[in-house]
Amino acid sequence: MIEFSTVSKVFPDGTRAVDDFSLVIPSRKTTVFVGSSGCGKTTLLRMINRMVEPSAGTISIDGDDIAGQPPVQLRRRIGYVMQNSGLLPHFTVAENIATVPVLQGENRKKARTRALELMETVGLDTAMANRYPSQLSGGQQQRVGVA
Ligand SMILES: Nc1ncnc2c1ncn2[C@@H]1O[C@H](COP(=O)(O)OP(=O)(O)O)[C@@H](O)[C@H]1O
Ligand SMILES: [Mg+2]
């Protein structure tokens, strides 16, 4: 569960991007943020992983205030699928999928085995494991992002 509690964000130039926003996002449900351009959706999402710090209010994950959590560890616990793939261009498909486990100290061989399993899960031929993102179609790149 992610909870926004009376969150506001005022950028240094005075723009009030988010004003006294509260919302509970339940676990194991799909939640969609819909709103007009410039209403604050991206700013709110960027506050969940501390890319943007709120000016007021608190954000908690499973009851713990994220303000007290180291940003790097916090971000490694969050999965992201980017619209424009967001893959590392100099890493192969398998290396991209294994990025976070390797950062967390998993040995490379195990991480690669798991990456190949995940490729199958998302319907990608494991023969593509050693390709670079630029050698994949847009849809295939997105599936690497999901994996
Ligand atoms: N770094 C920033 N400095 C000043 N204003 C910003 C900054 N980032 C976003 N904004 C402004 O904050 C408002 C909300 O932006 P944003 O969260 O990106 O909207 P959305 O994703 O809903 O389209 C907009 O008016 C935008 O121009
Ligand atoms: Mg946006």
Short mmCIF file of C-alpha atoms and ligand atoms in Angstrom, two decimals:
data_model
loop_
_atom_site.label_atom_id
_atom_site.label_comp_id
_atom_site.label_asym_id
_atom_site.label_seq_id
_atom_site.Cartn_x
_atom_site.Cartn_y
_atom_site.Cartn_z
CA MET A 1 0.00 0.00 0.00
CA ILE A 2 1.24 3.45 -0.92
CA GLU A 3 -0.25 6.39 0.95
CA PHE A 4 -0.02 10.06 0.07
CA SER A 5 -1.01 12.16 3.07
CA THR A 6 -1.65 15.90 2.54
CA VAL A 7 1.22 16.15 0.06
CA SER A 8 2.15 19.43 -1.60
CA LYS A 9 4.98 20.33 -3.94
CA VAL A 10 6.08 23.85 -4.72
CA PHE A 11 9.04 24.05 -7.13
CA PRO A 12 11.77 26.66 -6.51
CA ASP A 13 10.29 28.95 -9.18
CA GLY A 14 7.04 29.10 -7.19
CA THR A 15 5.03 26.63 -9.32
CA ARG A 16 2.59 24.77 -7.08
CA ALA A 17 2.54 21.39 -8.88
CA VAL A 18 0.69 19.42 -6.17
CA ASP A 19 -1.63 20.96 -3.57
CA ASP A 20 -2.71 19.08 -0.44
CA PHE A 21 -3.07 15.68 -2.15
CA SER A 22 -4.14 12.56 -0.22
CA LEU A 23 -4.69 9.07 -1.65
CA VAL A 24 -4.35 5.43 -0.59
CA ILE A 25 -3.11 3.15 -3.39
CA PRO A 26 -3.98 -0.42 -2.33
CA SER A 27 -1.65 -3.39 -2.82
CA ARG A 28 -2.33 -5.96 -5.53
CA LYS A 29 -4.68 -3.70 -7.43
CA THR A 30 -4.08 -1.77 -10.62
CA THR A 31 -4.25 1.96 -10.04
CA VAL A 32 -4.28 4.43 -12.90
CA PHE A 33 -3.40 8.12 -12.60
CA VAL A 34 -5.46 10.13 -15.06
CA GLY A 35 -5.51 13.90 -15.34
CA SER A 36 -5.05 16.83 -17.67
CA SER A 37 -1.57 17.76 -18.85
CA GLY A 38 0.36 19.60 -16.14
CA CYS A 39 -1.97 18.58 -13.27
CA GLY A 40 0.87 16.95 -11.29
CA LYS A 41 0.83 13.21 -12.18
CA THR A 42 4.53 12.91 -12.97
CA THR A 43 5.48 15.00 -9.95
CA LEU A 44 3.45 12.69 -7.69
CA LEU A 45 5.03 9.54 -9.19
CA ARG A 46 8.52 11.01 -8.87
CA MET A 47 7.86 11.62 -5.18
CA ILE A 48 7.26 7.89 -4.56
CA ASN A 49 10.91 7.07 -5.32
CA ARG A 50 12.27 10.38 -3.96
CA MET A 51 13.31 11.79 -7.31
CA VAL A 52 11.27 14.78 -6.13
CA GLU A 53 10.92 15.61 -2.41
CA PRO A 54 7.55 16.90 -1.18
CA SER A 55 7.38 20.45 0.20
CA ALA A 56 4.80 19.28 2.76
CA GLY A 57 3.01 16.08 3.77
CA THR A 58 4.20 12.48 3.89
CA ILE A 59 4.35 9.44 1.62
CA SER A 60 4.48 5.97 3.10
CA ILE A 61 4.87 2.49 1.68
CA ASP A 62 3.29 -0.28 3.76
CA GLY A 63 3.07 2.15 6.66
CA ASP A 64 6.71 3.33 6.61
CA ASP A 65 7.44 6.96 5.80
CA ILE A 66 9.79 6.98 2.80
CA ALA A 67 11.43 10.22 3.99
CA GLY A 68 13.53 8.08 6.33
CA GLN A 69 14.51 5.49 3.72
CA PRO A 70 17.77 5.69 1.74
CA PRO A 71 16.77 6.60 -1.84
CA VAL A 72 18.95 3.95 -3.50
CA GLN A 73 17.49 1.04 -1.50
CA LEU A 74 14.00 2.48 -1.88
CA ARG A 75 14.36 2.63 -5.69
CA ARG A 76 15.74 -0.89 -5.98
CA ARG A 77 12.53 -2.18 -4.41
CA ILE A 78 10.38 -0.49 -7.05
CA GLY A 79 9.81 -1.90 -10.53
CA TYR A 80 9.50 0.49 -13.45
CA VAL A 81 8.41 -0.07 -17.01
CA MET A 82 9.27 2.95 -19.11
CA GLN A 83 7.16 4.00 -22.07
CA ASN A 84 10.30 4.51 -24.16
CA SER A 85 11.94 1.29 -22.98
CA GLY A 86 14.42 2.92 -20.54
CA LEU A 87 17.01 0.21 -21.19
CA LEU A 88 20.76 0.67 -20.85
CA PRO A 89 21.99 0.81 -24.47
CA HIS A 90 25.47 -0.60 -23.75
CA PHE A 91 24.10 -3.64 -21.87
CA THR A 92 22.75 -6.74 -23.60
CA VAL A 93 19.17 -7.88 -23.07
CA ALA A 94 20.25 -10.38 -20.38
CA GLU A 95 22.47 -7.79 -18.66
CA ASN A 96 19.63 -5.26 -18.65
CA ILE A 97 17.25 -7.73 -17.00
CA ALA A 98 19.91 -8.76 -14.46
CA THR A 99 20.90 -5.18 -13.55
CA VAL A 100 19.26 -4.87 -10.15
CA PRO A 101 20.06 -8.40 -8.87
CA VAL A 102 23.73 -7.87 -9.81
CA LEU A 103 23.75 -4.47 -8.04
CA GLN A 104 22.37 -6.23 -4.98
CA GLY A 105 25.23 -8.71 -4.98
CA GLU A 106 23.67 -11.71 -6.75
CA ASN A 107 26.34 -13.66 -8.66
CA ARG A 108 26.33 -13.03 -12.40
CA LYS A 109 25.70 -16.62 -13.43
CA LYS A 110 22.59 -16.94 -11.24
CA ALA A 111 21.35 -13.54 -12.32
CA ARG A 112 21.76 -14.53 -15.98
CA THR A 113 19.87 -17.81 -15.44
CA ARG A 114 17.03 -15.87 -13.83
CA ALA A 115 17.11 -13.31 -16.66
CA LEU A 116 16.66 -16.10 -19.23
CA GLU A 117 13.70 -17.49 -17.26
CA LEU A 118 12.13 -14.03 -17.19
CA MET A 119 12.61 -13.67 -20.94
CA GLU A 120 10.52 -16.81 -21.40
CA THR A 121 7.90 -15.50 -18.97
CA VAL A 122 7.40 -12.34 -21.05
CA GLY A 123 7.47 -14.23 -24.36
CA LEU A 124 10.91 -13.27 -25.65
CA ASP A 125 13.05 -15.82 -27.49
CA THR A 126 16.12 -16.45 -25.31
CA ALA A 127 18.21 -16.40 -28.51
CA MET A 128 17.95 -12.60 -28.15
CA ALA A 129 19.70 -12.59 -24.77
CA ASN A 130 23.00 -11.31 -26.19
CA ARG A 131 21.51 -8.64 -28.42
CA TYR A 132 21.61 -4.96 -27.58
CA PRO A 133 18.37 -2.96 -27.16
CA SER A 134 18.89 -1.17 -30.50
CA GLN A 135 18.68 -4.58 -32.21
CA LEU A 136 15.13 -5.19 -30.95
CA SER A 137 11.73 -3.92 -32.04
CA GLY A 138 9.94 -1.38 -29.84
CA GLY A 139 7.57 -4.05 -28.48
CA GLN A 140 10.46 -6.42 -27.73
CA GLN A 141 12.27 -3.61 -25.88
CA GLN A 142 9.17 -3.00 -23.79
CA ARG A 143 9.03 -6.68 -22.86
CA VAL A 144 12.66 -6.51 -21.75
CA GLY A 145 11.56 -3.59 -19.56
CA VAL A 146 8.77 -5.70 -18.03
CA ALA A 147 11.20 -8.60 -17.41
N1 LIG B 1 11.13 21.24 -12.05
C1 LIG B 1 10.04 22.00 -12.20
N2 LIG B 1 10.08 23.32 -11.91
C2 LIG B 1 8.97 24.08 -12.03
N3 LIG B 1 7.77 23.63 -12.42
C3 LIG B 1 7.68 22.33 -12.73
C4 LIG B 1 8.80 21.44 -12.64
N4 LIG B 1 8.40 20.21 -13.01
C5 LIG B 1 7.11 20.31 -13.33
N5 LIG B 1 6.66 21.59 -13.16
C6 LIG B 1 5.29 22.10 -13.34
O1 LIG B 1 4.47 21.44 -12.40
C7 LIG B 1 3.19 21.15 -12.96
C8 LIG B 1 2.93 19.65 -12.89
O2 LIG B 1 3.82 18.99 -13.80
P1 LIG B 1 3.77 17.41 -14.02
O3 LIG B 1 3.73 16.74 -12.70
O4 LIG B 1 4.90 17.08 -14.93
O5 LIG B 1 2.37 17.24 -14.75
P2 LIG B 1 1.71 15.96 -15.50
O6 LIG B 1 2.65 14.81 -15.41
O7 LIG B 1 0.41 15.73 -14.80
O8 LIG B 1 1.48 16.42 -16.93
C9 LIG B 1 3.21 21.73 -14.37
O9 LIG B 1 2.64 23.02 -14.30
C10 LIG B 1 4.69 21.80 -14.69
O10 LIG B 1 4.96 22.82 -15.62
MG MG B 2 3.59 13.61 -16.89
#
